[in-house]
Coordinates of C-alpha atoms and ligand atoms in Angstrom, one line a residue:
M1 CA 0.1 0.0 -0.1
R2 CA 2.8 2.4 1.1
T3 CA 4.5 1.9 -2.7
V4 CA 1.1 2.7 -4.2
L5 CA 0.7 5.9 -2.3
A6 CA 4.2 6.8 -2.9
A7 CA 3.6 6.2 -6.9
L8 CA 0.5 8.4 -6.5
A9 CA 2.4 11.2 -5.0
A10 CA 5.1 10.9 -7.5
T11 CA 2.7 11.2 -10.4
T12 CA 0.8 14.1 -8.8
M13 CA 4.4 15.9 -8.4
L14 CA 4.9 15.4 -12.1
V15 CA 1.9 17.2 -13.5
G16 CA 3.2 20.1 -15.3
G17 CA 6.9 19.0 -14.7
A18 CA 9.2 17.6 -17.3
A19 CA 8.5 17.5 -20.9
E20 CA 7.4 13.7 -21.4
A21 CA 6.0 12.9 -24.8
A22 CA 6.6 9.4 -25.4
T23 CA 4.1 6.8 -24.2
V24 CA 5.3 3.5 -22.5
Y25 CA 3.5 0.2 -22.3
P26 CA 2.6 -1.3 -19.7
L27 CA 1.5 2.2 -18.4
D28 CA 2.9 4.0 -15.4
R29 CA 1.8 2.3 -12.0
A30 CA 1.1 -1.0 -14.0
T31 CA 1.2 -4.0 -11.6
I32 CA 2.5 -7.2 -13.4
L33 CA 2.3 -10.9 -12.2
A34 CA 6.2 -12.0 -12.0
G35 CA 6.9 -14.3 -14.8
S36 CA 4.1 -13.3 -16.8
P37 CA 4.8 -12.6 -20.3
F38 CA 3.8 -9.2 -21.7
D39 CA 4.6 -6.9 -24.7
F40 CA 6.7 -3.8 -24.1
K41 CA 6.2 -0.8 -26.5
V42 CA 7.4 2.7 -26.5
E43 CA 5.6 5.2 -28.7
F44 CA 7.7 8.5 -29.3
D45 CA 5.9 11.4 -30.6
G46 CA 8.7 12.3 -33.0
V47 CA 10.6 10.2 -35.6
V48 CA 13.8 9.3 -34.0
A49 CA 16.9 7.4 -35.1
P50 CA 17.1 3.8 -33.8
D51 CA 20.4 4.4 -32.2
A52 CA 19.1 7.6 -30.3
V53 CA 16.8 5.4 -28.2
K54 CA 17.9 4.9 -24.8
I55 CA 15.9 2.6 -22.5
S56 CA 17.2 1.7 -19.0
L57 CA 15.3 -0.4 -16.1
N58 CA 16.3 0.5 -12.7
G59 CA 19.3 2.2 -14.5
N60 CA 20.4 -0.9 -16.4
D61 CA 20.0 -1.8 -20.1
A62 CA 16.3 -2.5 -20.1
L63 CA 16.6 -4.4 -23.5
K64 CA 19.0 -6.9 -21.7
A65 CA 16.9 -7.0 -18.6
L66 CA 13.7 -7.6 -20.3
G67 CA 14.8 -10.1 -23.2
G68 CA 13.4 -10.8 -26.5
T69 CA 14.1 -9.3 -29.7
A70 CA 13.5 -5.5 -30.2
Q71 CA 11.7 -4.2 -33.2
F72 CA 12.2 -0.7 -34.1
V73 CA 9.3 0.9 -36.4
A74 CA 10.8 4.2 -37.8
E75 CA 7.4 5.7 -38.5
E76 CA 4.1 4.5 -37.3
K77 CA 1.1 5.8 -39.3
D78 CA -2.5 6.5 -38.7
K79 CA -5.1 5.4 -40.9
G80 CA -4.8 8.3 -43.2
G81 CA -0.9 7.6 -43.5
K82 CA -0.1 10.5 -41.3
V83 CA 3.2 9.9 -39.5
L84 CA 2.5 9.4 -35.8
G85 CA 6.2 8.8 -34.8
S86 CA 9.0 6.1 -34.1
A87 CA 8.1 3.1 -31.9
L88 CA 10.1 0.2 -30.3
I89 CA 8.4 -3.1 -29.3
L90 CA 9.6 -5.9 -27.4
R91 CA 7.1 -8.9 -27.7
G92 CA 6.7 -11.6 -24.8
V93 CA 9.2 -10.3 -22.3
K94 CA 8.9 -10.9 -18.6
L95 CA 10.3 -9.9 -15.2
D96 CA 10.7 -12.8 -12.6
A97 CA 11.7 -11.0 -9.6
P98 CA 9.1 -9.3 -7.7
G99 CA 10.0 -5.5 -6.6
R100 CA 9.6 -2.2 -7.9
Y101 CA 10.9 -1.3 -11.5
T102 CA 11.5 2.1 -13.0
L103 CA 12.0 2.2 -16.6
E104 CA 13.0 5.3 -18.5
A105 CA 12.8 5.7 -22.4
K106 CA 14.6 8.6 -24.2
A107 CA 15.2 9.7 -27.7
G108 CA 15.6 12.9 -29.4
G109 CA 14.7 15.1 -26.6
E110 CA 11.6 12.9 -25.5
T111 CA 11.7 11.4 -22.1
K112 CA 9.3 9.2 -20.2
S113 CA 9.6 7.5 -17.1
V114 CA 7.3 4.8 -15.5
T115 CA 7.2 2.7 -12.5
W116 CA 5.8 -0.7 -12.4
E117 CA 5.1 -3.1 -9.4
V118 CA 6.0 -6.7 -10.1
Y119 CA 4.4 -9.1 -7.7
G120 CA 4.7 -12.8 -6.9
T121 CA 2.3 -15.3 -5.3
P122 CA 2.9 -17.6 -2.3
A123 CA 4.6 -20.6 -2.9
Q124 CA 1.5 -22.7 -2.4
P125 CA -1.9 -21.6 -4.1
V126 CA -4.2 -20.0 -1.6
A127 CA -7.2 -21.8 -3.0
K128 CA -7.8 -25.1 -4.7
N129 CA -10.7 -23.8 -7.1
V130 CA -11.8 -20.3 -7.9
I131 CA -15.5 -19.4 -8.9
F132 CA -15.6 -15.8 -10.4
L133 CA -19.3 -14.9 -10.8
L134 CA -19.7 -11.7 -12.9
G135 CA -23.3 -10.0 -12.8
D136 CA -22.7 -7.9 -16.1
G137 CA -23.7 -4.3 -15.0
L138 CA -24.7 -5.5 -11.5
S139 CA -25.4 -2.5 -9.6
V140 CA -26.5 -1.8 -5.8
A141 CA -30.3 -1.3 -7.3
H142 CA -30.3 -4.7 -9.0
R143 CA -29.5 -6.2 -5.7
T144 CA -32.2 -4.3 -3.8
A145 CA -34.8 -5.0 -6.6
A146 CA -33.8 -8.6 -6.7
R147 CA -34.1 -9.0 -2.8
I148 CA -37.5 -7.3 -2.6
M149 CA -38.9 -9.1 -5.6
S150 CA -37.7 -12.5 -4.6
K151 CA -37.8 -12.4 -0.9
G152 CA -40.3 -9.9 0.0
M153 CA -40.3 -7.1 2.7
T154 CA -42.5 -6.5 5.9
E155 CA -42.5 -3.6 8.1
G156 CA -39.2 -2.6 6.5
K157 CA -37.2 -5.7 7.1
A158 CA -36.5 -7.8 4.3
N159 CA -38.0 -11.3 4.4
G160 CA -35.0 -13.1 3.2
R161 CA -31.4 -12.9 1.9
L162 CA -30.0 -13.0 -1.4
E163 CA -27.0 -15.8 -1.7
M164 CA -24.8 -12.9 -2.5
D165 CA -26.0 -11.1 0.6
D166 CA -24.2 -13.5 2.9
L167 CA -20.6 -13.5 1.2
D168 CA -18.3 -12.6 4.3
H169 CA -15.8 -10.2 2.3
M170 CA -16.6 -7.0 0.4
A171 CA -14.9 -4.2 -1.4
F172 CA -15.6 -1.0 -3.6
I173 CA -14.1 -1.6 -7.0
G174 CA -13.2 1.2 -9.4
T175 CA -14.0 0.4 -12.8
S176 CA -12.8 3.3 -15.0
S177 CA -10.7 2.7 -18.2
T178 CA -7.4 4.1 -19.0
G179 CA -8.7 6.5 -21.6
S180 CA -11.8 7.5 -19.5
I181 CA -13.5 7.6 -16.3
A182 CA -16.2 5.7 -18.1
T183 CA -16.1 2.0 -19.1
D184 CA -17.3 -0.9 -21.0
S185 CA -17.4 -4.9 -20.3
A186 CA -14.2 -5.3 -22.3
N187 CA -11.6 -3.3 -20.5
T188 CA -13.4 -3.9 -17.1
M189 CA -13.5 -7.6 -17.3
S190 CA -10.1 -7.6 -19.2
A191 CA -8.7 -5.8 -15.9
Y192 CA -10.1 -8.7 -13.8
M193 CA -8.6 -11.2 -16.1
T194 CA -5.3 -9.8 -16.6
G195 CA -4.3 -7.4 -13.8
H196 CA -4.0 -4.5 -16.2
K197 CA -6.5 -1.9 -16.9
S198 CA -6.9 -1.0 -20.6
A199 CA -9.1 1.3 -23.0
I200 CA -12.8 0.9 -23.9
N201 CA -13.4 -2.1 -26.2
A202 CA -10.0 -3.5 -25.6
L203 CA -9.2 -7.1 -24.3
G204 CA -6.0 -8.4 -23.2
V205 CA -4.0 -5.8 -24.6
Y206 CA -2.8 -2.1 -23.8
A207 CA -4.5 0.1 -26.7
D208 CA -1.6 1.7 -28.7
R209 CA -2.0 4.1 -31.5
T210 CA -1.9 2.1 -34.5
P211 CA -5.1 1.4 -36.5
S212 CA -4.8 -2.2 -36.4
S213 CA -6.6 -4.1 -33.7
T214 CA -4.5 -7.2 -33.6
D215 CA -0.8 -5.7 -33.0
D216 CA -1.5 -3.8 -29.6
P217 CA 0.7 -4.6 -26.8
K218 CA -0.6 -7.9 -25.3
V219 CA -0.8 -8.7 -21.4
E220 CA -1.2 -12.4 -20.2
T221 CA -4.9 -13.5 -19.7
I222 CA -5.7 -15.6 -16.6
A223 CA -6.5 -18.7 -18.8
E224 CA -3.0 -18.3 -20.2
A225 CA -1.3 -17.9 -17.0
I226 CA -3.4 -21.0 -15.6
R227 CA -1.9 -23.1 -18.5
R228 CA 1.4 -21.7 -18.3
T229 CA 1.6 -22.5 -14.5
G230 CA -0.1 -25.5 -13.8
S231 CA -2.8 -28.0 -14.6
K232 CA -5.9 -26.5 -13.3
A233 CA -9.1 -26.7 -15.5
I234 CA -10.7 -23.6 -17.1
G235 CA -14.5 -23.2 -17.5
I236 CA -16.4 -20.4 -19.3
V237 CA -20.0 -19.9 -18.7
S238 CA -22.2 -17.0 -20.0
T239 CA -25.8 -16.2 -20.9
S240 CA -24.5 -13.9 -23.7
E241 CA -22.6 -15.0 -27.0
I242 CA -19.7 -16.8 -25.7
E243 CA -17.3 -14.6 -27.7
D244 CA -18.9 -11.5 -26.2
A245 CA -16.6 -9.3 -24.3
T246 CA -16.9 -10.5 -20.7
P247 CA -16.4 -14.4 -21.4
A248 CA -13.9 -13.4 -24.2
A249 CA -11.8 -11.3 -21.6
V250 CA -10.7 -14.8 -20.3
V251 CA -9.1 -15.7 -23.1
A252 CA -8.8 -13.0 -25.8
H253 CA -6.3 -10.3 -27.1
T254 CA -7.7 -7.5 -29.3
R255 CA -8.4 -3.9 -29.4
R256 CA -11.8 -4.3 -30.8
R257 CA -14.2 -6.4 -28.8
A258 CA -16.3 -6.7 -31.8
D259 CA -13.6 -9.1 -33.4
K260 CA -15.9 -11.9 -32.5
A261 CA -14.9 -14.3 -35.3
D262 CA -11.1 -14.0 -34.2
I263 CA -12.1 -14.3 -30.5
V264 CA -13.8 -17.8 -31.1
G265 CA -10.2 -18.8 -32.5
M266 CA -8.3 -17.4 -29.5
L267 CA -10.9 -19.5 -27.5
Y268 CA -9.9 -22.5 -29.5
D269 CA -6.2 -21.8 -28.8
V270 CA -6.6 -21.9 -24.9
K271 CA -9.4 -24.9 -25.2
P272 CA -11.0 -24.4 -21.7
E273 CA -12.3 -27.7 -20.4
V274 CA -16.0 -26.4 -20.3
V275 CA -17.4 -23.7 -22.6
L276 CA -21.1 -23.0 -22.2
G277 CA -23.3 -19.9 -23.7
G278 CA -24.8 -18.5 -26.8
G279 CA -23.1 -17.5 -29.9
S280 CA -22.9 -20.3 -32.3
A281 CA -23.1 -17.9 -35.3
Y282 CA -19.5 -17.3 -34.9
F283 CA -18.6 -21.1 -34.9
L284 CA -20.2 -21.7 -38.2
K285 CA -18.3 -21.3 -41.5
K286 CA -19.9 -18.7 -43.8
D287 CA -22.0 -20.6 -45.8
I288 CA -23.9 -22.3 -43.2
P289 CA -27.3 -20.4 -42.6
G290 CA -27.1 -18.1 -39.6
S291 CA -23.1 -17.8 -39.7
K292 CA -21.5 -14.7 -38.9
R293 CA -18.1 -15.6 -40.1
K294 CA -16.6 -14.4 -43.3
D295 CA -14.4 -17.4 -43.8
D296 CA -14.6 -21.1 -43.8
K297 CA -13.4 -21.9 -40.8
D298 CA -15.8 -24.7 -39.1
Y299 CA -14.9 -24.3 -35.4
I300 CA -17.8 -26.7 -34.3
Q301 CA -15.9 -29.4 -36.4
A302 CA -12.6 -28.1 -34.8
F303 CA -13.8 -28.2 -31.0
K304 CA -15.3 -31.8 -31.7
D305 CA -11.7 -32.7 -33.5
A306 CA -10.1 -31.6 -30.5
G307 CA -12.2 -34.1 -28.2
Y308 CA -15.0 -31.7 -27.3
A309 CA -18.5 -33.3 -26.9
L310 CA -21.0 -30.8 -28.3
A311 CA -24.4 -29.8 -26.6
T312 CA -27.0 -27.5 -28.4
S313 CA -30.0 -27.5 -26.1
H314 CA -30.9 -28.3 -22.3
S315 CA -31.7 -31.7 -23.0
E316 CA -28.3 -32.5 -24.9
L317 CA -26.6 -30.9 -22.0
A318 CA -28.0 -33.2 -19.5
K319 CA -27.2 -36.2 -22.1
A320 CA -23.5 -35.0 -22.6
P321 CA -20.8 -37.7 -21.7
A322 CA -20.0 -37.2 -18.1
D323 CA -16.3 -36.8 -18.5
G324 CA -14.0 -35.0 -21.1
K325 CA -14.2 -31.5 -22.5
L326 CA -17.6 -29.9 -23.4
L327 CA -18.8 -27.1 -25.7
G328 CA -22.3 -25.9 -25.2
L329 CA -23.8 -23.5 -27.5
F330 CA -27.5 -22.9 -27.1
H331 CA -28.2 -19.9 -29.1
T332 CA -26.8 -18.4 -32.4
S333 CA -26.8 -15.2 -30.5
D334 CA -27.2 -14.1 -26.9
M335 CA -29.3 -16.5 -24.7
D336 CA -32.9 -15.5 -23.8
V337 CA -33.3 -13.8 -20.5
A338 CA -34.8 -15.7 -17.4
L339 CA -38.2 -14.2 -17.6
D340 CA -38.6 -14.7 -21.4
R341 CA -37.1 -18.5 -21.0
M342 CA -38.9 -19.5 -17.9
F343 CA -41.9 -17.7 -17.7
L344 CA -43.2 -15.4 -20.4
K345 CA -41.9 -17.4 -23.5
K346 CA -41.2 -14.2 -25.2
G347 CA -37.9 -12.8 -27.0
T348 CA -36.7 -15.7 -29.4
V349 CA -37.6 -18.9 -27.0
A350 CA -40.2 -20.1 -29.7
K351 CA -37.1 -20.3 -31.9
F352 CA -34.7 -21.9 -29.3
P353 CA -37.4 -23.4 -26.9
D354 CA -34.7 -25.7 -25.0
Q355 CA -32.2 -23.4 -23.7
P356 CA -30.5 -24.2 -20.2
G357 CA -30.5 -21.6 -17.5
L358 CA -27.5 -20.0 -15.7
V359 CA -28.0 -22.1 -12.8
D360 CA -28.0 -25.4 -14.9
M361 CA -24.9 -24.4 -16.7
T362 CA -23.2 -23.4 -13.5
E363 CA -24.1 -26.9 -11.9
T364 CA -22.9 -28.7 -14.9
A365 CA -19.6 -26.9 -15.2
L366 CA -18.9 -27.3 -11.4
K367 CA -19.6 -30.9 -11.7
R368 CA -17.2 -31.7 -14.6
L369 CA -14.4 -29.2 -13.7
S370 CA -14.3 -30.7 -10.0
K371 CA -13.2 -34.1 -11.7
N372 CA -9.7 -32.4 -12.0
P373 CA -7.7 -33.5 -8.9
E374 CA -5.5 -30.0 -9.4
G375 CA -8.7 -27.7 -9.1
F376 CA -10.2 -25.2 -11.5
F377 CA -10.9 -21.7 -12.4
L378 CA -14.6 -21.1 -13.5
M379 CA -15.9 -17.8 -14.9
V380 CA -19.8 -17.4 -14.7
E381 CA -21.4 -14.4 -16.4
G382 CA -25.1 -13.4 -15.9
A383 CA -24.9 -11.1 -19.0
S384 CA -28.4 -9.8 -19.4
I385 CA -28.4 -7.7 -16.1
D386 CA -26.5 -5.4 -18.4
K387 CA -28.2 -6.2 -21.6
Q388 CA -31.7 -5.6 -20.2
S389 CA -30.7 -2.5 -18.2
H390 CA -29.4 -0.6 -21.4
P391 CA -32.9 -0.7 -22.9
M392 CA -34.3 0.0 -19.1
D393 CA -36.5 -3.2 -19.0
W394 CA -36.1 -3.5 -15.4
E395 CA -38.3 -6.4 -14.8
R396 CA -36.1 -8.8 -17.2
A397 CA -32.9 -7.1 -15.6
V398 CA -34.1 -7.8 -12.1
V399 CA -35.3 -11.3 -12.8
D400 CA -32.0 -12.1 -14.5
T401 CA -30.3 -10.9 -11.2
I402 CA -32.4 -13.4 -9.2
E403 CA -31.2 -16.0 -11.7
F404 CA -27.6 -14.8 -11.3
D405 CA -27.9 -15.0 -7.4
K406 CA -29.1 -18.6 -7.6
A407 CA -26.0 -19.3 -9.8
V408 CA -24.0 -17.8 -6.7
G409 CA -26.2 -20.2 -4.6
A410 CA -25.0 -23.2 -6.6
A411 CA -21.3 -22.1 -6.0
K412 CA -22.1 -21.7 -2.2
A413 CA -23.4 -25.2 -2.4
F414 CA -20.4 -26.5 -4.2
A415 CA -17.9 -24.8 -1.8
K416 CA -19.6 -26.5 1.3
T417 CA -18.6 -29.8 -0.2
H418 CA -15.5 -28.8 -1.7
P419 CA -13.5 -26.7 0.9
G420 CA -10.7 -24.7 -0.7
T421 CA -12.8 -22.9 -3.0
L422 CA -12.7 -19.2 -3.4
I423 CA -15.9 -17.5 -4.8
V424 CA -15.9 -14.0 -6.0
V425 CA -19.2 -12.3 -6.8
T426 CA -19.0 -8.6 -8.4
G427 CA -20.1 -6.7 -11.4
D428 CA -17.9 -5.2 -14.2
H429 CA -19.6 -1.8 -14.3
T430 CA -22.6 -0.2 -12.9
H431 CA -25.9 1.4 -14.5
A432 CA -27.3 4.5 -13.3
V433 CA -30.4 2.8 -12.0
S434 CA -32.1 3.3 -8.8
V435 CA -35.3 1.8 -7.0
I436 CA -37.3 4.7 -5.9
G437 CA -40.4 3.7 -4.6
T438 CA -43.5 1.8 -6.3
I439 CA -45.9 2.2 -9.1
D440 CA -49.4 1.5 -7.7
D441 CA -52.1 0.9 -10.3
D442 CA -54.7 1.5 -7.7
K443 CA -54.0 5.0 -7.2
P444 CA -56.8 7.2 -8.3
G445 CA -56.8 8.7 -11.8
T446 CA -55.3 7.8 -15.3
D447 CA -52.0 9.6 -15.1
M448 CA -49.4 7.0 -14.3
R449 CA -47.0 9.4 -13.2
E450 CA -49.4 10.2 -10.1
K451 CA -49.2 6.4 -9.5
V452 CA -45.7 6.6 -8.7
G453 CA -45.5 6.0 -4.8
V454 CA -42.6 7.7 -3.2
Y455 CA -41.9 8.0 0.5
D456 CA -44.5 7.0 2.7
G457 CA -46.5 6.6 -0.4
A458 CA -44.5 3.8 -1.7
G459 CA -45.7 1.3 0.7
F460 CA -44.4 -2.3 -0.2
P461 CA -45.0 -4.0 -3.6
N462 CA -47.2 -6.9 -3.7
Y463 CA -45.2 -9.5 -5.6
E464 CA -46.1 -13.1 -4.3
D465 CA -43.8 -16.4 -4.6
K466 CA -46.4 -19.1 -3.8
N467 CA -44.4 -21.9 -5.1
H468 CA -41.4 -20.9 -3.3
D469 CA -39.0 -21.0 -6.6
G470 CA -37.4 -17.6 -5.5
Y471 CA -39.1 -15.7 -8.6
P472 CA -42.2 -13.8 -8.2
D473 CA -45.1 -15.7 -9.8
R474 CA -45.8 -12.4 -11.7
V475 CA -44.0 -9.3 -12.4
D476 CA -46.9 -7.3 -13.7
V477 CA -48.5 -7.0 -10.1
S478 CA -50.8 -4.0 -9.4
R479 CA -48.2 -2.5 -7.0
R480 CA -44.7 -3.1 -8.2
L481 CA -41.1 -1.6 -7.9
A482 CA -40.7 1.9 -9.4
I483 CA -36.9 1.7 -11.0
F484 CA -35.8 4.5 -13.2
A485 CA -32.3 5.3 -14.7
A486 CA -30.6 8.6 -14.1
D487 CA -29.6 8.7 -17.8
F488 CA -31.7 7.9 -20.9
P489 CA -32.5 8.5 -24.6
D490 CA -35.6 10.0 -25.7
Y491 CA -38.3 7.2 -25.0
Y492 CA -41.7 6.8 -23.6
E493 CA -42.0 5.8 -20.1
T494 CA -44.7 3.3 -19.5
F495 CA -44.4 2.7 -15.8
R496 CA -45.2 -0.8 -16.8
P497 CA -43.5 -4.3 -17.4
K498 CA -43.0 -5.1 -20.9
M499 CA -45.0 -8.3 -20.9
D500 CA -44.9 -9.0 -24.9
N501 CA -41.1 -8.6 -25.7
P502 CA -38.1 -7.0 -24.3
F503 CA -38.5 -3.1 -24.5
G504 CA -36.9 -1.4 -27.4
P505 CA -37.2 2.2 -26.2
T506 CA -35.7 3.9 -29.1
I507 CA -35.3 3.7 -32.9
K508 CA -32.8 5.4 -35.5
N509 CA -34.5 8.3 -37.5
E510 CA -33.7 9.5 -40.8
K511 CA -30.9 11.7 -39.3
G512 CA -29.1 8.6 -37.8
E513 CA -30.4 10.0 -34.3
Y514 CA -32.3 7.8 -31.7
V515 CA -35.7 8.9 -31.0
A516 CA -38.8 7.5 -28.8
N517 CA -40.0 4.3 -30.4
E518 CA -43.5 5.1 -31.2
A519 CA -44.7 1.7 -30.6
Y520 CA -45.1 2.6 -27.0
K521 CA -46.9 6.0 -27.5
D522 CA -50.4 4.6 -26.9
V523 CA -49.7 2.6 -24.0
P524 CA -52.2 4.1 -21.5
G525 CA -50.5 6.7 -19.3
A526 CA -47.1 6.6 -21.2
V527 CA -45.3 9.7 -21.1
H528 CA -42.5 10.9 -23.4
R529 CA -39.3 11.7 -21.8
T530 CA -36.7 14.0 -23.3
G531 CA -33.3 12.2 -23.2
N532 CA -30.2 13.7 -21.2
I533 CA -27.5 12.0 -23.5
P534 CA -26.2 12.3 -26.7
K535 CA -28.8 11.3 -29.5
D536 CA -26.5 8.9 -31.1
E537 CA -26.9 6.5 -27.9
S538 CA -29.8 4.1 -28.5
S539 CA -30.2 3.2 -24.8
A540 CA -29.2 4.1 -21.2
V541 CA -25.5 3.9 -20.7
H542 CA -22.9 2.7 -18.1
A543 CA -22.6 4.5 -14.8
V544 CA -18.9 5.4 -13.5
D545 CA -20.3 4.4 -9.8
D546 CA -18.1 1.7 -8.1
V547 CA -19.0 -1.8 -8.2
V548 CA -19.7 -3.8 -5.1
L549 CA -17.4 -6.8 -4.8
Q550 CA -18.1 -9.7 -2.4
A551 CA -16.2 -12.9 -1.6
T552 CA -15.9 -16.0 0.5
G553 CA -13.4 -18.7 0.9
P554 CA -9.6 -19.0 1.1
G555 CA -8.1 -15.6 0.1
A556 CA -11.2 -13.8 0.4
D557 CA -9.9 -11.4 3.1
A558 CA -7.8 -9.7 0.8
F559 CA -10.8 -8.1 -0.6
K560 CA -11.5 -4.9 1.4
G561 CA -11.9 -1.0 1.2
Y562 CA -11.3 0.4 -2.4
M563 CA -9.6 -1.5 -5.0
E564 CA -8.9 -1.1 -8.7
E565 CA -10.1 -4.0 -10.9
S566 CA -6.8 -4.4 -11.7
D567 CA -6.0 -5.3 -8.1
V568 CA -8.6 -8.1 -8.2
Y569 CA -6.3 -10.3 -10.3
K570 CA -3.7 -10.3 -7.9
V571 CA -5.9 -11.8 -5.4
L572 CA -6.9 -14.4 -8.4
A573 CA -3.4 -14.9 -8.8
D574 CA -2.5 -15.7 -5.1
A575 CA -5.5 -17.9 -5.1
L576 CA -4.5 -19.9 -8.2
G577 CA -0.7 -19.6 -7.3
L578 CA -0.1 -18.0 -10.9
G579 CA 3.2 -16.2 -9.8
K580 CA 6.4 -17.6 -10.5
H581 CA 8.2 -18.8 -7.4
Ligands
ZN1 ZN1 -23.2 -2.6 -21.1

């Protein structure tokens, strides 16, 4: 902690100080796992001669200390061919000895100095297994709403606890990206899964200045570190496309999260023992109907050839051979949300009627991964908490939060019989969402706004759970939670759950701006709300607010106070024993 504070102070003092034009990757104050390969790059703002470049590490020749072969680029160019300056790149270097490193790069009057903290891990892994559960976009309001909707509340006290409520260690997590206080699911999950913060849309790389999305300085992913250091098994489970940003961050290196076809290849390179989710369209070669690939690579066949059993439905998942590697792809795109899949049968459920839920997928993964005597790392994502918070479809987002919480319950049940399991539950970023009271259809009048109950007028909602499955029997009850976003595009607020299909609040007009979707104009009592974010945003956006992380099991006591997402990786590295020792 002292070194972090010292680094902060040093940075503060440098503001307005020495002329520093060059950029060094890894960035200043990077924390680097000992023995973990990374790409080193210096970008000079001017064109410099190769023999003018001097790079030192703790006062010694950096190129010798880092190893690898230096590649000097005389002129890096932008998309339009404009020269950006010279660069020096060393790929796949590493630092084995923990400690503090100061790197200084000089050339042609430019100087840049950065400090790195290289950390090791205990000689013995702290945990045998790690289950990392990520609620995409999971904010405090989602938890509160899920608790009230699922458990109920009487006289101001919750009638029950969520599974995640009882995890015994907690930290506030900062989610900002290297280029902005705001963030997206790529760089946030990448920080958790590599220990390095990066830019929006980036996975497993620092975002350099060149246009290519595949040449950026790489950092090691957790999956690669697990493969490099031992023989723990790896599992990836998500309700989104499996090549979407969050699951991709476990394995991927690209500046563009949209490189989904390439990400499938990166998943194949790592070959996690269990892969369950949606997104089969990027596994199919281009001439197969529904394919989103632009080449002839057939990754379904490639995974099969690599020994994977394939499941494409809930029943196939149940029938899959008990041993060996497993690829489950249950949707061409994102899987349907719990509310549609289990209750309303809307969305794309008619086309994909037999999708497993997040709890089934989590339990299947745990059962299989735990057969590895060396233990495992499992990442479980509840993806649609975020995907339904963007269009402000609160009932879908909250019911998915309840489902995510049940997956946490499955992890806790596993840990009870498998001591040595670290469970981490967190979000990658927040939404600007709040529960502010109730909406009561029985309040007088037809003006829906006047039916919003605040303060004493909110009372308690009247959801019921007669079959005790933890889900409300109905979400369209007469007195329901009033949930609103603090940021929004133009849209019609209907004050009602969207029982027909997921909410589509906006449509694009001829000017390319997102305007309120007129389909909701005539819902009784709907009011037009003029947005407070730019018109090129189709939906509510991510918030910069901290995320709450909770954890239990060996190593969980390291989570406390305020931490950056990149700091979380150090705890995972300790748990899994990923540092060189
Ligand atoms: Zn999002």
